[in-house]
Tab-separated table of N, CA and C in Angstrom:
chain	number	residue	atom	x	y	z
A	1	UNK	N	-83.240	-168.452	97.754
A	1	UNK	CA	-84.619	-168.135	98.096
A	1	UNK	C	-85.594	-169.046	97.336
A	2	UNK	N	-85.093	-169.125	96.083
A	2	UNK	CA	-86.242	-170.031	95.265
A	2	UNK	C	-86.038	-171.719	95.978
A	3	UNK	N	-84.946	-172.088	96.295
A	3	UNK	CA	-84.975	-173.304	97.110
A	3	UNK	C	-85.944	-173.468	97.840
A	4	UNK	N	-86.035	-172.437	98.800
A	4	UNK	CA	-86.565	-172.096	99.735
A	4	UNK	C	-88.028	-172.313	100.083
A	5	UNK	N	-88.462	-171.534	98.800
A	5	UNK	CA	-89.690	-171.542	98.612
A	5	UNK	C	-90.378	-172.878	98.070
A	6	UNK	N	-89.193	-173.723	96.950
A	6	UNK	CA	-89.718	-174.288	96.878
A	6	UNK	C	-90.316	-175.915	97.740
A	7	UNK	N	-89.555	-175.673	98.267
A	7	UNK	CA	-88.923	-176.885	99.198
A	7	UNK	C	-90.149	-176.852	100.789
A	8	UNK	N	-90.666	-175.365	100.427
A	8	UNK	CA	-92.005	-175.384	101.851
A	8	UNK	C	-93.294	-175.661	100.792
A	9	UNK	N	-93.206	-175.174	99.580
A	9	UNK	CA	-94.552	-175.670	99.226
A	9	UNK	C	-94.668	-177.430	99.294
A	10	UNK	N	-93.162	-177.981	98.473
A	10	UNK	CA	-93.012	-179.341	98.537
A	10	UNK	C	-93.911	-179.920	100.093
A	11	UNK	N	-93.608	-179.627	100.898
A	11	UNK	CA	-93.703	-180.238	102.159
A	11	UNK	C	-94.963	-179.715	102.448
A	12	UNK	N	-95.584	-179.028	102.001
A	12	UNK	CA	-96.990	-178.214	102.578
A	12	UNK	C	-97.723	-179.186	101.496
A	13	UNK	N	-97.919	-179.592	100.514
A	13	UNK	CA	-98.420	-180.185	99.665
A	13	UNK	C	-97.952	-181.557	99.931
A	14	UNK	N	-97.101	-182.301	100.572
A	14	UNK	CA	-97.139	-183.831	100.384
A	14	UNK	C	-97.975	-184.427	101.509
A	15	UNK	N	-98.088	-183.074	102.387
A	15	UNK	CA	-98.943	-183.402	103.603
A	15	UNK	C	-100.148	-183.274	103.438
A	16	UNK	N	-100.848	-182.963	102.463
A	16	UNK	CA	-102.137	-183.489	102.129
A	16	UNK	C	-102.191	-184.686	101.108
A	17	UNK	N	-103.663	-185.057	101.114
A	17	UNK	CA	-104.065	-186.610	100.535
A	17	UNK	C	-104.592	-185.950	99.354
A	18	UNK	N	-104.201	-186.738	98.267
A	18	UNK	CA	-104.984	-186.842	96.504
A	18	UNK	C	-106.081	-187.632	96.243
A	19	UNK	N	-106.940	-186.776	95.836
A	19	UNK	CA	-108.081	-187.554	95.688
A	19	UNK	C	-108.665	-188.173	94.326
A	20	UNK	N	-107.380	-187.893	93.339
A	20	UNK	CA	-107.694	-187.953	92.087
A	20	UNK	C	-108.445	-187.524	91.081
A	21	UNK	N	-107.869	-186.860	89.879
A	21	UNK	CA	-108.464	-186.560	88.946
A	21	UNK	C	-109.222	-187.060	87.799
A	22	UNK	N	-108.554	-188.724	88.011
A	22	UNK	CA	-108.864	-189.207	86.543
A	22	UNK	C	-110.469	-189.643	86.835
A	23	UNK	N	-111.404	-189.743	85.858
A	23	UNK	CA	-112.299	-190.936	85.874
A	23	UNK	C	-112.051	-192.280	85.841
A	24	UNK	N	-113.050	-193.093	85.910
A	24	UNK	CA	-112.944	-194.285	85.493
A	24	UNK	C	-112.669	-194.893	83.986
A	25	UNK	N	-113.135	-194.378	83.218
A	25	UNK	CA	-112.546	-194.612	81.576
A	25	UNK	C	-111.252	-194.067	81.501
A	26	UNK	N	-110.766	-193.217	82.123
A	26	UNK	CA	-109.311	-192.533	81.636
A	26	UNK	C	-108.680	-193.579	82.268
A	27	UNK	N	-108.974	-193.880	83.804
A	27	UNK	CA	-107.772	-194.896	84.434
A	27	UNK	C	-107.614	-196.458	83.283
A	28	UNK	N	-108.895	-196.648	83.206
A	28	UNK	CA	-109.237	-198.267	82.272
A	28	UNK	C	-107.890	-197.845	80.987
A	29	UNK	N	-107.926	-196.578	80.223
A	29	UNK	CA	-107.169	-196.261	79.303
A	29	UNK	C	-105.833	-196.620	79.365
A	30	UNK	N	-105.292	-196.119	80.396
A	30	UNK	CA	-104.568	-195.691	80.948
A	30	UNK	C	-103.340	-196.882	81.391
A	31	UNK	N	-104.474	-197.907	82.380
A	31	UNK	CA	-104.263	-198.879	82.550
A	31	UNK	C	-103.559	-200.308	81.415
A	32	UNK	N	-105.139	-199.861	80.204
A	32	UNK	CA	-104.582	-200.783	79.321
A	32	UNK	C	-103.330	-200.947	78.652
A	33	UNK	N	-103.089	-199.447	78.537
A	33	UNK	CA	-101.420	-199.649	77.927
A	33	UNK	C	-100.397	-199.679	78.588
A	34	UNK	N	-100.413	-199.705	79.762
A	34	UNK	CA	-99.023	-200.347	80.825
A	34	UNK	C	-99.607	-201.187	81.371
A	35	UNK	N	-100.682	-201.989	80.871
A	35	UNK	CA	-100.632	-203.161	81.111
A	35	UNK	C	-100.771	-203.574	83.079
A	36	UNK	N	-101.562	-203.007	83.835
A	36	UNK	CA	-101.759	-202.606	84.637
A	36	UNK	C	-103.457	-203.386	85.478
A	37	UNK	N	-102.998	-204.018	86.624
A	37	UNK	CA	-104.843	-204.631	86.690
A	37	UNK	C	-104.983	-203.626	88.059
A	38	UNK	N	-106.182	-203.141	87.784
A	38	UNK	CA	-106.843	-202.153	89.144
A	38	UNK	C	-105.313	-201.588	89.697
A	39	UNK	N	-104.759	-200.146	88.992
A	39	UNK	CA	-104.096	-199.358	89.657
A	39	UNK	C	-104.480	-198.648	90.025
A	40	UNK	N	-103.815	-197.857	91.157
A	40	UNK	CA	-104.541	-196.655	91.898
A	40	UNK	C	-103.743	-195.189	90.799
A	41	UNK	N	-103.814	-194.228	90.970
A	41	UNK	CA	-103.454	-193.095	90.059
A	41	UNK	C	-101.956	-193.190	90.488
A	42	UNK	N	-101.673	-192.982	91.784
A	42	UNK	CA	-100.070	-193.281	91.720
A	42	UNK	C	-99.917	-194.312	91.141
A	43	UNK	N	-100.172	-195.505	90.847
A	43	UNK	CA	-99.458	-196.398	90.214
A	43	UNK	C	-98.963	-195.985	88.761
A	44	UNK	N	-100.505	-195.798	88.598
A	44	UNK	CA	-100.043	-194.835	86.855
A	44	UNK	C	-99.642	-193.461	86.722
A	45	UNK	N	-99.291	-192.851	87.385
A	45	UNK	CA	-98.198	-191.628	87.133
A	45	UNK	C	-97.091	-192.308	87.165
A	46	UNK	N	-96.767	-193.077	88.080
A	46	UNK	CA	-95.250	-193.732	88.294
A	46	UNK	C	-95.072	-194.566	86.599
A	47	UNK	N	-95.672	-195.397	86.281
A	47	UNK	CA	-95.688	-196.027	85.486
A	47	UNK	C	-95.349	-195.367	83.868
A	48	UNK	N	-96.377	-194.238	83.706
A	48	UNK	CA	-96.197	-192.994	82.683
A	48	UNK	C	-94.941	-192.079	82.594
A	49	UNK	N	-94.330	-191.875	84.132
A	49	UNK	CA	-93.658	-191.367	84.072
A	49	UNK	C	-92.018	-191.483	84.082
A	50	UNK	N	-92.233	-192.877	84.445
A	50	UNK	CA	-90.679	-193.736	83.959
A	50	UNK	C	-90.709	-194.477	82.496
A	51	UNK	N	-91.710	-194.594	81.773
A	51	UNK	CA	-92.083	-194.452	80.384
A	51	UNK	C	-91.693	-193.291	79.269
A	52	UNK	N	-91.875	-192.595	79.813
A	52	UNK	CA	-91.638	-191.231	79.603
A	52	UNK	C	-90.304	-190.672	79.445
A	53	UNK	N	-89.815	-191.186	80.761
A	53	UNK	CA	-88.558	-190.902	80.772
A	53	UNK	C	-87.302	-191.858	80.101
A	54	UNK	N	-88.074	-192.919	79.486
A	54	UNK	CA	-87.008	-193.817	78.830
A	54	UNK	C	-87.428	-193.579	77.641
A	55	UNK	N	-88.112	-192.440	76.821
A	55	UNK	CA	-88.800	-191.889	75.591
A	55	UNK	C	-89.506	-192.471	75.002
A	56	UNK	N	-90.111	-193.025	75.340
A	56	UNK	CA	-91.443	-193.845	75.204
A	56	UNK	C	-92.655	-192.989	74.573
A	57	UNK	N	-92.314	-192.021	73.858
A	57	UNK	CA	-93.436	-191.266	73.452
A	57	UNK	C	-94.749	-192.026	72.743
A	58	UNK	N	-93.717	-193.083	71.599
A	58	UNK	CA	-95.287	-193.520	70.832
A	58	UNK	C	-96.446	-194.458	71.762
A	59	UNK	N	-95.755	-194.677	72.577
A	59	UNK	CA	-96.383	-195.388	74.023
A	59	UNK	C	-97.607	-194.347	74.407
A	60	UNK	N	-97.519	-193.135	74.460
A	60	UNK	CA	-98.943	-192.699	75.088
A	60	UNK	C	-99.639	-192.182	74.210
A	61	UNK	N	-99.145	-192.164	72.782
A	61	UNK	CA	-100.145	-191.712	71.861
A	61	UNK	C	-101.565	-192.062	71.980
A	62	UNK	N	-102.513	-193.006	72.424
A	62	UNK	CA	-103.451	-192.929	72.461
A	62	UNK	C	-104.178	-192.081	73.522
A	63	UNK	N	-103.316	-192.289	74.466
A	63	UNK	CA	-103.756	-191.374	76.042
A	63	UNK	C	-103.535	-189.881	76.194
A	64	UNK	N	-103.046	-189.364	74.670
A	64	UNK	CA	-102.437	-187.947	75.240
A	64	UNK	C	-103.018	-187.380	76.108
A	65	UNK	N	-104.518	-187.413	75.782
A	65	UNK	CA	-105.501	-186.267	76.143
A	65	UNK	C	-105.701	-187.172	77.786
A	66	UNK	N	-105.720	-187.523	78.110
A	66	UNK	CA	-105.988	-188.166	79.283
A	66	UNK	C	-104.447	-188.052	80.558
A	67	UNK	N	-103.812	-187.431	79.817
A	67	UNK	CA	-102.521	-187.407	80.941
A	67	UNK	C	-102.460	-185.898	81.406
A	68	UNK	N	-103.295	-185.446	80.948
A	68	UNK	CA	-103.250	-184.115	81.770
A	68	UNK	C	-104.189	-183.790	83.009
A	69	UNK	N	-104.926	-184.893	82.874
A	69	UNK	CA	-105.525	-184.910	84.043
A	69	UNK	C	-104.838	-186.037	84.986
A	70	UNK	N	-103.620	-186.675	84.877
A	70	UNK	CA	-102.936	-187.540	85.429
A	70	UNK	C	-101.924	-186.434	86.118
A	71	UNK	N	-101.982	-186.866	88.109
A	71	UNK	CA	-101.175	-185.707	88.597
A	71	UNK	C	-100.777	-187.201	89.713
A	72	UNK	N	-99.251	-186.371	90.241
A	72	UNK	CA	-99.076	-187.576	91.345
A	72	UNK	C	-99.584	-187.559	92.765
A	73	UNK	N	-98.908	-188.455	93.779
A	73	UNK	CA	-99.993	-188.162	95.107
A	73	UNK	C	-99.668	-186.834	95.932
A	74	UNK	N	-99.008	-186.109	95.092
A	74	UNK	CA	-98.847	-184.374	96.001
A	74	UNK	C	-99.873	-184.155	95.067
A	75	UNK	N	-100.273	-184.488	93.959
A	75	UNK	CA	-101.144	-183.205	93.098
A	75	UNK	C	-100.411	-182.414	92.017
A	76	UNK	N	-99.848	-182.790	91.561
A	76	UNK	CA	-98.482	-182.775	90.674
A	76	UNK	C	-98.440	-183.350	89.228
A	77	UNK	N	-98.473	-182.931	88.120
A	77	UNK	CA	-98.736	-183.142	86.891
A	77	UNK	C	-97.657	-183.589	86.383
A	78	UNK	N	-97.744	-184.259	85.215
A	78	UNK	CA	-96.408	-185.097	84.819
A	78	UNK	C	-95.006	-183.826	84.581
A	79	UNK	N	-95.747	-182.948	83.999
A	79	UNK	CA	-94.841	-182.066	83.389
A	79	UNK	C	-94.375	-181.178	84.730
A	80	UNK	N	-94.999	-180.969	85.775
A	80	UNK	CA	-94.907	-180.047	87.189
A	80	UNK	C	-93.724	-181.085	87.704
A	81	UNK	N	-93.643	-182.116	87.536
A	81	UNK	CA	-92.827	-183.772	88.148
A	81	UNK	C	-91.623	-183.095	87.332
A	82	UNK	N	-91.902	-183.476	86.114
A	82	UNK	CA	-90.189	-183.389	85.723
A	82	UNK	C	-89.668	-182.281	85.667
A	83	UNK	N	-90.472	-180.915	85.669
A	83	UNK	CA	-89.522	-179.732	85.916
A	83	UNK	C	-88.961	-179.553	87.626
A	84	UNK	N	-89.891	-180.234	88.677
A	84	UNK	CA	-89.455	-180.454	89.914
A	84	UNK	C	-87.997	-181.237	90.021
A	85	UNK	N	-88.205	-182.238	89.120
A	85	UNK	CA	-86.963	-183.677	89.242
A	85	UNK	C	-85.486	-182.808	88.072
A	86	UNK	N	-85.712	-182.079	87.768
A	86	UNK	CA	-84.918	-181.554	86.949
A	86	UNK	C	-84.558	-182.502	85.899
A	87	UNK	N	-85.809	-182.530	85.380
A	87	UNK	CA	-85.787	-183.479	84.318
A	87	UNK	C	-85.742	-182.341	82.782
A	88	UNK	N	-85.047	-181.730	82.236
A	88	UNK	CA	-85.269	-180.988	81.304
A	88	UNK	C	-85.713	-181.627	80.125
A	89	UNK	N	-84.872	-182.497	79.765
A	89	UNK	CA	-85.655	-183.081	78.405
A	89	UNK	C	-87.131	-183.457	78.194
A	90	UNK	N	-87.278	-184.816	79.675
A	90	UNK	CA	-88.793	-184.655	80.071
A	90	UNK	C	-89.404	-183.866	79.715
A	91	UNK	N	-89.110	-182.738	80.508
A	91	UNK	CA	-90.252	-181.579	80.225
A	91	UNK	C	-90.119	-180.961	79.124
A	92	UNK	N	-89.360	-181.047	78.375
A	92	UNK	CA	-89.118	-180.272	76.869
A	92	UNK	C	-89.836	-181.070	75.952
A	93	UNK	N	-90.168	-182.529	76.371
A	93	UNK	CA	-90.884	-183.584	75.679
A	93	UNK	C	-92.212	-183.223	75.706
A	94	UNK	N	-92.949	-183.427	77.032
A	94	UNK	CA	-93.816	-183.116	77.352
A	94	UNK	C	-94.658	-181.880	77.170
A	95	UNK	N	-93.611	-180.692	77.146
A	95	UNK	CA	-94.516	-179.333	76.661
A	95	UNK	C	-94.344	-179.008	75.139
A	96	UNK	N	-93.471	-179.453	74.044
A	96	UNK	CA	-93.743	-179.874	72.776
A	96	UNK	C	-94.555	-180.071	72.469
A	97	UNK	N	-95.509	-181.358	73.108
A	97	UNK	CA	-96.640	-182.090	72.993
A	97	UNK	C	-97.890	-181.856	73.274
A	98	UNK	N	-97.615	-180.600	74.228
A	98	UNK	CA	-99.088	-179.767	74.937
A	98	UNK	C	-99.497	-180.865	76.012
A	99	UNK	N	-98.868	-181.577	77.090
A	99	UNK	CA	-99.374	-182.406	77.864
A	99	UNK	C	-99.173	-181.768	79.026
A	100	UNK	N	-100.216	-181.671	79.888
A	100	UNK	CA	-100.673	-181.047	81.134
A	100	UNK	C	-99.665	-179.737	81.063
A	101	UNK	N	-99.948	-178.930	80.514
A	101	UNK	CA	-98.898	-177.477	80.594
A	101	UNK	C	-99.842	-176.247	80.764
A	102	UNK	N	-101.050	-176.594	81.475
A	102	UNK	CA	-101.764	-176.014	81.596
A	102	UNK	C	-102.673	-176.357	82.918
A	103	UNK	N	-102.230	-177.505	83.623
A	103	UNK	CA	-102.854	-178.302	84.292
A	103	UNK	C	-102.556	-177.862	85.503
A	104	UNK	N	-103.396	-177.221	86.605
A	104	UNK	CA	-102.969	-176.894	87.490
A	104	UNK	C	-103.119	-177.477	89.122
A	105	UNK	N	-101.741	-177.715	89.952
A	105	UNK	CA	-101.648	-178.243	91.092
A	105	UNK	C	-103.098	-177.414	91.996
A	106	UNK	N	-102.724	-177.854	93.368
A	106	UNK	CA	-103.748	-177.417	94.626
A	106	UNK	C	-103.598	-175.704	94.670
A	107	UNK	N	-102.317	-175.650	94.185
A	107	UNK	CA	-102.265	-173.959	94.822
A	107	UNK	C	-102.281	-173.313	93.525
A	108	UNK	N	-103.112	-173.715	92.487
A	108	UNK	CA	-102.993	-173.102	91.433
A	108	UNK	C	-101.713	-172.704	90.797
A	109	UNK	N	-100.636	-173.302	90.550
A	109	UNK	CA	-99.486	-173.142	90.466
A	109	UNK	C	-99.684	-173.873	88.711
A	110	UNK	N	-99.074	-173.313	87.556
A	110	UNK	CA	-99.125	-174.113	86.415
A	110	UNK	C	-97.819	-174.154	86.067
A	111	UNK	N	-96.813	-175.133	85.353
A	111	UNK	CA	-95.824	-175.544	84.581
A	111	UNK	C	-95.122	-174.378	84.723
A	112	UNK	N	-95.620	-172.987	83.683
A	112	UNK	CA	-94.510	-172.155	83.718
A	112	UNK	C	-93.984	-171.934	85.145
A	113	UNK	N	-95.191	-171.910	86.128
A	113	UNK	CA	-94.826	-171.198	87.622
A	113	UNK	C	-93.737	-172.262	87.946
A	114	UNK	N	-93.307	-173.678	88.082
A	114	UNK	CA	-92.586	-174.121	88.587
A	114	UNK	C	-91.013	-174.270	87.824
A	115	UNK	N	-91.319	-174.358	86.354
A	115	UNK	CA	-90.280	-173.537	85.771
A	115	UNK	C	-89.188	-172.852	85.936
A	116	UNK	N	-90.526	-171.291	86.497
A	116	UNK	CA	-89.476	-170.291	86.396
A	116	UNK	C	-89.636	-170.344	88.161
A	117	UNK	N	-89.618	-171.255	89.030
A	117	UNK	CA	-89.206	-171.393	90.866
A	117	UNK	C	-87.916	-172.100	90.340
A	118	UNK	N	-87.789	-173.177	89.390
A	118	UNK	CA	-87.297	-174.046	89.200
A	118	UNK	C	-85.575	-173.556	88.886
A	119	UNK	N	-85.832	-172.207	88.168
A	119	UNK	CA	-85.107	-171.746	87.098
A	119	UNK	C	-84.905	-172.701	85.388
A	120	UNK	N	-85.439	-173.178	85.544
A	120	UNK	CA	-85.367	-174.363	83.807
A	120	UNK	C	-86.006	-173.259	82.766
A	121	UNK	N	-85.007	-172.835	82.597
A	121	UNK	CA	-84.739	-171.721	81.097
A	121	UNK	C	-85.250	-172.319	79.623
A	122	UNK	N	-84.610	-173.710	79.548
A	122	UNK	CA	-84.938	-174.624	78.621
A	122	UNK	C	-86.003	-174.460	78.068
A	123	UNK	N	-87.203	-174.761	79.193
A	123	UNK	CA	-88.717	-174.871	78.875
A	123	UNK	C	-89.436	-174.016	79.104
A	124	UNK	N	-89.227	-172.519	79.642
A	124	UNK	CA	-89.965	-171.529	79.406
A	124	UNK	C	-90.347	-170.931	77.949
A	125	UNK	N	-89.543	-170.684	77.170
A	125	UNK	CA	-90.344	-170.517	75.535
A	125	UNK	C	-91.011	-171.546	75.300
A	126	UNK	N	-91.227	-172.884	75.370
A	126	UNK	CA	-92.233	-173.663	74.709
A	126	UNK	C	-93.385	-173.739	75.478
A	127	UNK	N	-93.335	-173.373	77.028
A	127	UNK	CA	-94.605	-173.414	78.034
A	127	UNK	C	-95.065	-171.807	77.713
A	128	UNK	N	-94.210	-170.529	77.316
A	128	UNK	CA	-95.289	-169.545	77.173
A	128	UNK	C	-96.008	-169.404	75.510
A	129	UNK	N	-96.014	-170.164	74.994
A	129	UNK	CA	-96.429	-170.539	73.895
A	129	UNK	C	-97.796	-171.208	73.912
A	130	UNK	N	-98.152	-171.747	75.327
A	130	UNK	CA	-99.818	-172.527	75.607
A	130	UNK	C	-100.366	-171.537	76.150
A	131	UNK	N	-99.187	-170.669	77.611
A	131	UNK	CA	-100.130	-169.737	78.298
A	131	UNK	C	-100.816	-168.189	77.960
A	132	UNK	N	-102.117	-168.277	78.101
A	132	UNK	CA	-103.106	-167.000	77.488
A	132	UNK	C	-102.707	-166.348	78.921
A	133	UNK	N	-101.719	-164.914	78.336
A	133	UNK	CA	-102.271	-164.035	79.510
A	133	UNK	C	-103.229	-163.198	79.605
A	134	UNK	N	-103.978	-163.298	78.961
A	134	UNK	CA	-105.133	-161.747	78.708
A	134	UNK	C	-105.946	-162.758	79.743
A	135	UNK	N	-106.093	-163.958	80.062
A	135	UNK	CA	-107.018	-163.658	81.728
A	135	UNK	C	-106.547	-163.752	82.805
């Protein structure tokens, strides 16, 4: 069932267009350290996020704060990406760090929610550790 479900939002969400989150100073940021001339936001999620995945952490230290507003062209946050890709470490990296674990897709869906669609056990104690439920 959780396949299920997840696999119609997948497809209900790639069928719309991203209009992007970042500004213009975050992309310039963003840009400068992968070394990047006039990318579009997919370029730099892709870019961040195969960075990322080869542990490249001291690599975004300057950008932390700027990657949570970095989502891909579904609308998809770095950390929403690798718990989708079954990336566990990824995301065990990433929510350590407090990066976009709070950041929420089109359908209001945040980290823990895809998580626990996901089943990734791994990273539910370190993602309910950001989320406030009292609202």
């Amino acid at each position: 069932m959780t396949h299920q479900v997840t696999s119609i939002v997948k497809s209900t969400v790639s069928a719309e267009t991203n209009s992007g989150t970042l500004d213009e100073e975050q992309i310039e940021r963003i840009a400068r350290i992968f070394e990047l001339n006039n990318p579009t936001e997919a370029e730099l999620f892709e870019a961040v996020y195969r960075s990322l995945r080869d542990h490249e952490w001291n690599r975004i230290r300057p950008i932390k704060d700027d990657l949570d507003a970095l989502v891909n062209a579904q609308g998809v946050s770095l950390l929403c990406a690798a718990i989708e890709d079954d990336e566990a470490d990824l995301a065990l990296g990433l929510s350590e760090r407090g990066i976009a674990v709070q950041t929420l897709d089109r359908y209001d869906n945040n980290a823990i929610h895809y998580a626990s669609m996901k089943g990734v056990q791994r990273v539910l104690p370190k993602l309910a550790h950001f989320i406030n439920l009292s609202e």
